[in-house]
Amino acid sequence: MASQTKLKILNDPIYGFITIPNERIFKIIEHPYFQRLRRISQMGLSYLVYPGAHHTRFHHALGCVHLMLKAVRILRIKGVEISEEEEEALLIAILMHDIGHGPFSHAMEHSLVEGVDHETISLLFMEQMNTEFNQSLTLAIQIFKGSYDRKFMNQLISSQMDMDRLDYLKRDSFYTGAVEGNINSERLITMLNVVNDELVVEEKGIYSVEKFLIGRRLMYWQVYLHKTSLVAEQLLIRVLKRAKELIGEGHQLHASGSLLYFLQNKVERHNFDQHTLVMFSRLDDNDVISAMKEWMYSDDFVLSNLCEMIINRKLLKSKIKKKRPSQEKLDQRKKALQKKYNISEKEASYFVFEGEIANLAYKREKDNINILHKNGKICDVVKVSDQFNLKALTNTVTKYYMCYPKVKD
């Protein structure tokens, strides 16, 4: 008879060994919906800038479970009561928090589905799996939605210093080699506590919090909003927009069945049904890459060129500035392109466009990062910190980009 005990230890390049604490969590990881995350890039097309950034959502989700286990252990040591049931629910909620991401992550939220963010799709997956797992995910779903009466549990999943951020900053820093994001997540977790049902950081952890916020800001400018990653993501959005347009006009395009489903149908929240969820669960990065490799040879000037730019990394030129580019400059570049390739203004606008990016490292609203002083007083980190730059991190910095081809005369 086969042994019932399965190996529940995984090796992670950042934390070393990660323990999968029980059979139910192991079964969730084994589920096809979750295994799909192995084929979803954590950082979209950032590997076109940072060649090492090929890690996946699967890596990240397991890292979050590891950090959540640590957080629960630390809080229990400090006298915070967390039942076995609550602990398992926290682990399931953080494990599945990103299960609703589509191919190349955020680019898909604007392309394949309209007005449906990945959190909504994550919840749909969780509810579906709750049925399959005999309603054992109910508490995890309540914590994920923030409807459970212990607020700090939702803060561990989703807040300004949650397990998600503590893992992805450190992980993305590791795989890109951008050391600015290498935060001390272990120390931050060790400094956590709960007061009046809210998460706080003990006073001696303040410098780690400062480094975390500054690291987040630098990672956004240097990695997440890097101009080349930005161009690649915008091109991908335009590839899918053009493919949808051509299919709508009756053109035949080769793609996987699941990708064609989203290109042929207008999927919004109101019609995101059970069948749509199944089709979405079959989608991953490979569908999009394979389609683009095929579409590179399309008769359509726009689609073939956009795909070739991504596949062969012949990207558009981009400039990021503090002022929005003038309409005159955009028009000049569009006209030059129209003239050179004998294309329409609409076609040219796929290659010449502008937009804005914003970086806000710390949002001072309801979910502040609060510091617990030794005398019991609780203050927002910005008020306590002697770090001059920290107040500046509460301001949104907006910059503008313009993308256009490298046209040679």
Short mmCIF file of C-alpha atoms in Angstrom, two decimals:
data_model
loop_
_atom_site.label_atom_id
_atom_site.label_comp_id
_atom_site.label_asym_id
_atom_site.label_seq_id
_atom_site.Cartn_x
_atom_site.Cartn_y
_atom_site.Cartn_z
CA MET A 1 0.00 0.00 0.00
CA ALA A 2 1.31 3.47 -0.95
CA SER A 3 2.30 5.79 1.86
CA GLN A 4 -0.15 8.60 2.63
CA THR A 5 2.59 11.05 3.60
CA LYS A 6 3.77 13.25 0.78
CA LEU A 7 6.87 15.41 0.76
CA LYS A 8 5.76 18.85 1.92
CA ILE A 9 9.04 20.75 1.83
CA LEU A 10 10.02 22.95 -1.13
CA ASN A 11 13.35 24.64 -1.74
CA ASP A 12 13.21 28.38 -2.37
CA PRO A 13 16.26 30.42 -3.48
CA ILE A 14 15.33 33.23 -1.08
CA TYR A 15 14.09 31.59 2.13
CA GLY A 16 15.62 28.15 1.83
CA PHE A 17 13.16 25.42 2.75
CA ILE A 18 9.45 26.27 2.69
CA THR A 19 7.19 23.90 4.61
CA ILE A 20 3.70 23.16 3.35
CA PRO A 21 1.92 22.79 6.70
CA ASN A 22 -0.97 20.43 5.92
CA GLU A 23 -2.71 18.18 3.43
CA ARG A 24 -5.45 20.63 2.44
CA ILE A 25 -2.98 23.38 1.49
CA PHE A 26 -0.92 20.79 -0.38
CA LYS A 27 -4.04 19.74 -2.33
CA ILE A 28 -4.82 23.36 -3.21
CA ILE A 29 -1.26 23.73 -4.56
CA GLU A 30 -1.74 20.54 -6.60
CA HIS A 31 -5.00 21.83 -8.13
CA PRO A 32 -4.78 22.72 -11.87
CA TYR A 33 -6.02 26.26 -11.15
CA PHE A 34 -3.03 26.81 -8.89
CA GLN A 35 -0.50 24.89 -11.01
CA ARG A 36 -1.36 27.31 -13.82
CA LEU A 37 0.54 30.01 -11.88
CA ARG A 38 3.78 28.22 -12.84
CA ARG A 39 3.07 29.51 -16.36
CA ILE A 40 2.29 33.12 -15.39
CA SER A 41 5.26 35.46 -15.17
CA GLN A 42 5.43 37.43 -11.91
CA MET A 43 6.81 40.53 -13.64
CA GLY A 44 5.21 40.44 -17.07
CA LEU A 45 7.71 41.34 -19.77
CA SER A 46 10.32 42.78 -17.38
CA TYR A 47 12.71 40.01 -18.43
CA LEU A 48 13.26 42.06 -21.61
CA VAL A 49 15.11 44.49 -19.29
CA TYR A 50 16.26 42.22 -16.47
CA PRO A 51 17.13 38.82 -18.03
CA GLY A 52 16.84 37.01 -14.68
CA ALA A 53 13.23 38.08 -14.06
CA HIS A 54 11.66 34.81 -15.20
CA HIS A 55 10.15 33.91 -11.84
CA THR A 56 6.47 33.10 -11.68
CA ARG A 57 3.35 33.81 -9.64
CA PHE A 58 3.76 30.26 -8.30
CA HIS A 59 7.10 31.15 -6.67
CA HIS A 60 5.61 34.29 -5.17
CA ALA A 61 2.49 32.61 -3.72
CA LEU A 62 4.59 29.98 -1.93
CA GLY A 63 6.92 32.69 -0.58
CA CYS A 64 3.88 34.49 0.85
CA VAL A 65 2.76 31.30 2.64
CA HIS A 66 6.22 31.01 4.20
CA LEU A 67 6.07 34.61 5.47
CA MET A 68 2.49 34.18 6.75
CA LEU A 69 3.56 31.12 8.77
CA LYS A 70 6.30 33.25 10.37
CA ALA A 71 3.88 36.12 11.07
CA VAL A 72 1.37 33.79 12.79
CA ARG A 73 4.12 32.25 14.92
CA ILE A 74 5.48 35.68 15.98
CA LEU A 75 2.03 37.07 16.83
CA ARG A 76 1.18 33.99 18.90
CA ILE A 77 4.44 34.41 20.87
CA LYS A 78 3.31 37.98 21.62
CA GLY A 79 -0.01 36.77 23.00
CA VAL A 80 -2.26 37.32 19.97
CA GLU A 81 -4.78 34.51 19.87
CA ILE A 82 -5.02 32.84 16.46
CA SER A 83 -6.86 29.53 16.29
CA GLU A 84 -5.74 26.60 14.12
CA GLU A 85 -8.72 27.26 11.85
CA GLU A 86 -7.81 30.95 11.48
CA GLU A 87 -4.18 30.08 10.79
CA GLU A 88 -5.15 27.71 7.98
CA ALA A 89 -7.57 30.30 6.55
CA LEU A 90 -4.81 32.95 6.55
CA LEU A 91 -2.46 30.58 4.74
CA ILE A 92 -5.11 29.67 2.13
CA ALA A 93 -6.07 33.33 1.57
CA ILE A 94 -2.46 34.43 0.99
CA LEU A 95 -1.72 31.36 -1.11
CA MET A 96 -4.60 32.18 -3.45
CA HIS A 97 -4.47 36.00 -3.41
CA ASP A 98 -2.99 36.15 -6.95
CA ILE A 99 -4.69 33.11 -8.51
CA GLY A 100 -6.80 35.39 -10.73
CA HIS A 101 -3.87 36.88 -12.65
CA GLY A 102 -3.98 36.39 -16.40
CA PRO A 103 -1.06 35.99 -18.82
CA PHE A 104 1.69 38.55 -18.21
CA SER A 105 -0.29 39.75 -15.21
CA HIS A 106 -1.47 43.35 -15.31
CA ALA A 107 -1.44 43.84 -19.09
CA MET A 108 -4.38 41.42 -19.37
CA GLU A 109 -6.68 43.40 -17.08
CA HIS A 110 -6.96 45.99 -19.84
CA SER A 111 -7.09 43.65 -22.80
CA LEU A 112 -8.79 40.27 -22.49
CA VAL A 113 -11.36 41.16 -19.85
CA GLU A 114 -12.92 44.58 -19.43
CA GLY A 115 -13.37 46.17 -16.03
CA VAL A 116 -12.62 42.92 -14.15
CA ASP A 117 -9.48 43.12 -12.01
CA HIS A 118 -7.42 40.13 -10.91
CA GLU A 119 -8.71 40.34 -7.31
CA THR A 120 -12.27 39.76 -8.57
CA ILE A 121 -11.15 36.76 -10.63
CA SER A 122 -9.12 35.43 -7.65
CA LEU A 123 -12.33 35.52 -5.61
CA LEU A 124 -14.25 33.67 -8.35
CA PHE A 125 -11.56 30.94 -8.36
CA MET A 126 -11.65 30.74 -4.56
CA GLU A 127 -15.43 30.38 -4.53
CA GLN A 128 -15.29 27.68 -7.19
CA MET A 129 -12.60 25.78 -5.30
CA ASN A 130 -14.58 26.19 -2.07
CA THR A 131 -17.32 24.08 -3.69
CA GLU A 132 -14.76 21.45 -4.70
CA PHE A 133 -13.14 21.45 -1.24
CA ASN A 134 -16.39 20.90 0.63
CA GLN A 135 -16.78 24.54 1.82
CA SER A 136 -13.46 24.38 3.72
CA LEU A 137 -12.27 27.67 2.17
CA THR A 138 -15.17 29.75 3.56
CA LEU A 139 -13.18 31.44 6.34
CA ALA A 140 -10.24 32.11 3.98
CA ILE A 141 -12.67 33.87 1.59
CA GLN A 142 -14.10 35.99 4.44
CA ILE A 143 -10.58 37.08 5.47
CA PHE A 144 -9.64 37.77 1.83
CA LYS A 145 -12.75 39.93 1.34
CA GLY A 146 -12.24 41.75 4.64
CA SER A 147 -15.62 40.62 5.97
CA TYR A 148 -14.18 38.61 8.90
CA ASP A 149 -14.43 40.49 12.19
CA ARG A 150 -10.69 40.41 12.97
CA LYS A 151 -9.32 43.29 10.92
CA PHE A 152 -5.61 42.53 11.36
CA MET A 153 -6.05 39.25 9.48
CA ASN A 154 -7.16 41.06 6.33
CA GLN A 155 -4.24 43.50 6.86
CA LEU A 156 -1.81 40.56 6.74
CA ILE A 157 -3.26 39.72 3.29
CA SER A 158 -3.87 43.19 1.91
CA SER A 159 -2.48 46.42 3.38
CA GLN A 160 0.48 48.74 2.95
CA MET A 161 2.82 46.27 4.59
CA ASP A 162 1.25 42.87 3.94
CA MET A 163 2.88 39.50 3.28
CA ASP A 164 2.33 40.03 -0.47
CA ARG A 165 4.51 43.16 -0.57
CA LEU A 166 7.09 41.72 1.83
CA ASP A 167 7.60 38.81 -0.55
CA TYR A 168 7.40 40.43 -3.98
CA LEU A 169 9.82 43.28 -3.19
CA LYS A 170 12.45 40.88 -1.89
CA ARG A 171 11.78 38.29 -4.63
CA ASP A 172 11.71 40.77 -7.52
CA SER A 173 14.88 42.38 -6.18
CA PHE A 174 16.57 38.95 -6.10
CA TYR A 175 15.57 37.91 -9.63
CA THR A 176 16.24 41.29 -11.26
CA GLY A 177 19.45 41.96 -9.36
CA ALA A 178 18.12 45.41 -8.36
CA VAL A 179 19.41 45.40 -4.79
CA GLU A 180 17.39 48.49 -3.80
CA GLY A 181 14.35 46.31 -3.09
CA ASN A 182 16.19 43.84 -0.88
CA ILE A 183 14.16 44.57 2.24
CA ASN A 184 14.55 42.76 5.54
CA SER A 185 11.17 41.00 5.50
CA GLU A 186 12.14 38.68 8.37
CA ARG A 187 12.90 41.57 10.71
CA LEU A 188 9.73 43.41 9.71
CA ILE A 189 7.65 40.33 10.54
CA THR A 190 9.48 39.91 13.87
CA MET A 191 8.48 43.49 14.78
CA LEU A 192 4.74 42.99 14.06
CA ASN A 193 2.13 43.13 16.79
CA VAL A 194 -1.64 43.63 17.12
CA VAL A 195 -3.31 46.41 19.14
CA ASN A 196 -7.08 46.99 19.10
CA ASP A 197 -7.39 44.39 16.35
CA GLU A 198 -5.05 46.36 14.05
CA LEU A 199 -1.59 45.49 12.83
CA VAL A 200 1.22 47.66 14.26
CA VAL A 201 5.01 47.64 14.08
CA GLU A 202 6.98 47.90 17.30
CA GLU A 203 9.12 51.01 17.72
CA LYS A 204 12.45 49.27 17.22
CA GLY A 205 11.34 48.20 13.74
CA ILE A 206 11.00 51.76 12.45
CA TYR A 207 14.22 51.76 10.41
CA SER A 208 13.20 48.54 8.71
CA VAL A 209 9.87 50.17 7.80
CA GLU A 210 11.71 53.20 6.40
CA LYS A 211 13.92 50.96 4.27
CA PHE A 212 10.84 49.04 3.12
CA LEU A 213 9.07 52.22 1.94
CA ILE A 214 12.15 53.69 0.27
CA GLY A 215 12.91 50.31 -1.32
CA ARG A 216 9.36 50.18 -2.68
CA ARG A 217 9.69 53.63 -4.22
CA LEU A 218 13.05 52.81 -5.84
CA MET A 219 11.79 49.46 -7.17
CA TYR A 220 8.88 51.23 -8.85
CA TRP A 221 11.09 53.72 -10.68
CA GLN A 222 13.92 51.36 -11.42
CA VAL A 223 12.05 48.12 -12.16
CA TYR A 224 8.23 48.16 -12.33
CA LEU A 225 8.01 51.48 -14.19
CA HIS A 226 11.24 51.06 -16.17
CA LYS A 227 10.68 52.67 -19.53
CA THR A 228 11.52 49.52 -21.53
CA SER A 229 9.14 47.33 -19.46
CA LEU A 230 6.54 50.03 -19.88
CA VAL A 231 6.89 50.04 -23.68
CA ALA A 232 6.76 46.23 -23.85
CA GLU A 233 3.57 46.10 -21.76
CA GLN A 234 1.93 48.83 -23.84
CA LEU A 235 2.83 46.94 -27.03
CA LEU A 236 1.30 43.77 -25.61
CA ILE A 237 -1.93 45.61 -24.78
CA ARG A 238 -1.99 46.92 -28.36
CA VAL A 239 -1.30 43.47 -29.86
CA LEU A 240 -4.41 42.10 -28.16
CA LYS A 241 -6.46 45.17 -29.01
CA ARG A 242 -5.52 44.83 -32.69
CA ALA A 243 -6.19 41.07 -32.70
CA LYS A 244 -9.66 41.69 -31.22
CA GLU A 245 -10.30 44.36 -33.84
CA LEU A 246 -9.28 42.12 -36.75
CA ILE A 247 -11.35 39.18 -35.48
CA GLY A 248 -14.30 41.57 -35.10
CA GLU A 249 -13.89 42.49 -38.78
CA GLY A 250 -14.01 38.82 -39.78
CA HIS A 251 -10.29 38.08 -40.16
CA GLN A 252 -9.06 34.57 -39.29
CA LEU A 253 -6.30 34.51 -36.67
CA HIS A 254 -4.60 31.39 -35.32
CA ALA A 255 -4.48 31.12 -31.53
CA SER A 256 -5.29 28.63 -28.77
CA GLY A 257 -8.98 27.98 -28.10
CA SER A 258 -8.85 29.71 -24.73
CA LEU A 259 -7.20 32.86 -26.13
CA LEU A 260 -9.63 32.96 -29.08
CA TYR A 261 -12.55 32.79 -26.63
CA PHE A 262 -11.45 36.10 -25.04
CA LEU A 263 -10.62 37.71 -28.39
CA GLN A 264 -14.00 36.77 -29.89
CA ASN A 265 -16.18 37.65 -26.88
CA LYS A 266 -16.61 40.84 -24.91
CA VAL A 267 -16.01 39.60 -21.37
CA GLU A 268 -17.14 41.87 -18.53
CA ARG A 269 -18.04 41.28 -14.90
CA HIS A 270 -21.75 40.70 -15.57
CA ASN A 271 -21.08 37.86 -18.04
CA PHE A 272 -18.01 36.36 -16.37
CA ASP A 273 -19.73 33.04 -15.72
CA GLN A 274 -18.63 29.50 -14.87
CA HIS A 275 -17.70 28.70 -18.47
CA THR A 276 -15.64 31.91 -18.73
CA LEU A 277 -13.78 30.96 -15.53
CA VAL A 278 -12.89 27.55 -17.00
CA MET A 279 -11.64 29.22 -20.21
CA PHE A 280 -9.65 31.73 -18.16
CA SER A 281 -8.06 28.88 -16.16
CA ARG A 282 -6.64 27.49 -19.42
CA LEU A 283 -4.91 30.77 -20.30
CA ASP A 284 -1.28 31.46 -19.53
CA ASP A 285 1.79 33.24 -20.94
CA ASN A 286 2.37 30.44 -23.46
CA ASP A 287 -0.94 31.12 -25.26
CA VAL A 288 0.04 34.74 -25.86
CA ILE A 289 3.67 34.04 -26.85
CA SER A 290 2.61 31.28 -29.28
CA ALA A 291 -0.03 33.54 -30.82
CA MET A 292 2.45 36.39 -31.27
CA LYS A 293 4.99 34.06 -32.91
CA GLU A 294 2.27 33.16 -35.41
CA TRP A 295 0.92 36.69 -35.86
CA MET A 296 4.38 38.05 -36.70
CA TYR A 297 3.68 36.72 -40.21
CA SER A 298 0.19 38.21 -40.45
CA ASP A 299 -0.77 40.24 -43.53
CA ASP A 300 -1.84 43.03 -41.21
CA PHE A 301 0.89 45.68 -40.97
CA VAL A 302 -0.01 46.69 -37.42
CA LEU A 303 -0.34 43.21 -35.90
CA SER A 304 2.77 41.74 -37.55
CA ASN A 305 4.97 44.68 -36.58
CA LEU A 306 3.72 44.88 -32.98
CA CYS A 307 4.34 41.14 -32.51
CA GLU A 308 7.79 41.28 -34.04
CA MET A 309 8.73 44.16 -31.76
CA ILE A 310 7.99 42.04 -28.68
CA ILE A 311 9.23 38.64 -29.90
CA ASN A 312 12.53 39.98 -31.28
CA ARG A 313 12.83 42.82 -28.74
CA LYS A 314 12.85 45.55 -31.36
CA LEU A 315 10.86 47.86 -29.14
CA LEU A 316 9.66 51.41 -29.63
CA LYS A 317 11.78 54.29 -28.41
CA SER A 318 10.41 55.91 -25.27
CA LYS A 319 10.95 59.11 -23.34
CA ILE A 320 9.78 59.77 -19.80
CA LYS A 321 9.46 63.40 -18.76
CA LYS A 322 7.84 65.53 -16.10
CA LYS A 323 5.65 67.33 -18.65
CA ARG A 324 3.05 65.78 -20.92
CA PRO A 325 4.29 65.67 -24.55
CA SER A 326 2.59 68.14 -26.87
CA GLN A 327 -0.07 67.00 -29.32
CA GLU A 328 2.01 68.67 -32.02
CA LYS A 329 4.98 66.36 -31.38
CA LEU A 330 2.73 63.29 -31.43
CA ASP A 331 1.09 64.40 -34.68
CA GLN A 332 4.48 65.03 -36.30
CA ARG A 333 5.66 61.54 -35.47
CA LYS A 334 2.40 59.95 -36.64
CA LYS A 335 2.54 61.82 -39.95
CA ALA A 336 6.14 60.77 -40.54
CA LEU A 337 5.14 57.16 -39.96
CA GLN A 338 2.06 57.40 -42.19
CA LYS A 339 4.16 58.82 -44.99
CA LYS A 340 6.97 56.27 -44.67
CA TYR A 341 4.77 53.16 -44.59
CA ASN A 342 1.67 54.46 -46.38
CA ILE A 343 -0.61 53.67 -43.45
CA SER A 344 -3.65 55.42 -41.97
CA GLU A 345 -3.60 57.69 -38.91
CA LYS A 346 -5.44 55.00 -36.92
CA GLU A 347 -2.76 52.44 -37.80
CA ALA A 348 0.03 54.91 -36.95
CA SER A 349 -1.53 55.56 -33.52
CA TYR A 350 -0.68 51.97 -32.54
CA PHE A 351 3.01 52.92 -32.73
CA VAL A 352 2.95 56.54 -31.55
CA PHE A 353 1.24 57.22 -28.23
CA GLU A 354 1.62 58.82 -24.85
CA GLY A 355 0.50 58.10 -21.30
CA GLU A 356 1.25 58.74 -17.68
CA ILE A 357 2.76 56.78 -14.81
CA ALA A 358 2.42 57.45 -11.10
CA ASN A 359 4.52 56.36 -8.14
CA LEU A 360 3.09 56.53 -4.63
CA ALA A 361 5.20 54.65 -2.10
CA TYR A 362 2.98 55.29 0.93
CA LYS A 363 -0.70 56.18 0.93
CA ARG A 364 -1.70 58.01 4.12
CA GLU A 365 -5.31 57.01 4.40
CA LYS A 366 -7.13 54.38 6.43
CA ASP A 367 -4.49 51.64 6.38
CA ASN A 368 -1.49 53.49 7.71
CA ILE A 369 1.64 51.73 8.88
CA ASN A 370 1.37 52.46 12.59
CA ILE A 371 4.28 52.40 15.03
CA LEU A 372 3.73 51.13 18.57
CA HIS A 373 5.82 53.00 21.15
CA LYS A 374 7.03 51.43 24.38
CA ASN A 375 4.55 53.61 26.34
CA GLY A 376 1.66 52.17 24.29
CA LYS A 377 1.16 55.24 22.10
CA ILE A 378 0.46 54.53 18.40
CA CYS A 379 1.54 56.93 15.61
CA ASP A 380 1.74 56.89 11.84
CA VAL A 381 5.30 56.05 10.68
CA VAL A 382 5.67 59.41 8.89
CA LYS A 383 5.07 61.34 12.14
CA VAL A 384 7.58 59.25 14.08
CA SER A 385 10.34 58.98 11.50
CA ASP A 386 13.33 61.31 11.48
CA GLN A 387 13.94 60.27 7.89
CA PHE A 388 13.47 63.53 6.02
CA ASN A 389 12.42 61.83 2.77
CA LEU A 390 9.62 59.77 4.27
CA LYS A 391 6.99 62.56 4.12
CA ALA A 392 7.85 63.02 0.45
CA LEU A 393 6.92 59.38 -0.16
CA THR A 394 3.30 60.22 0.67
CA ASN A 395 3.05 62.40 -2.44
CA THR A 396 2.14 60.90 -5.78
CA VAL A 397 4.84 61.58 -8.36
CA THR A 398 3.42 61.60 -11.89
CA LYS A 399 5.53 61.40 -15.02
CA TYR A 400 4.58 61.25 -18.70
CA TYR A 401 5.85 58.97 -21.40
CA MET A 402 5.86 59.09 -25.16
CA CYS A 403 6.56 56.06 -27.36
CA TYR A 404 7.38 56.08 -31.06
CA PRO A 405 9.35 54.01 -33.61
CA LYS A 406 12.97 54.64 -34.41
CA VAL A 407 12.21 55.91 -37.91
CA LYS A 408 15.22 56.09 -40.21
CA ASP A 409 15.01 58.35 -43.21
#
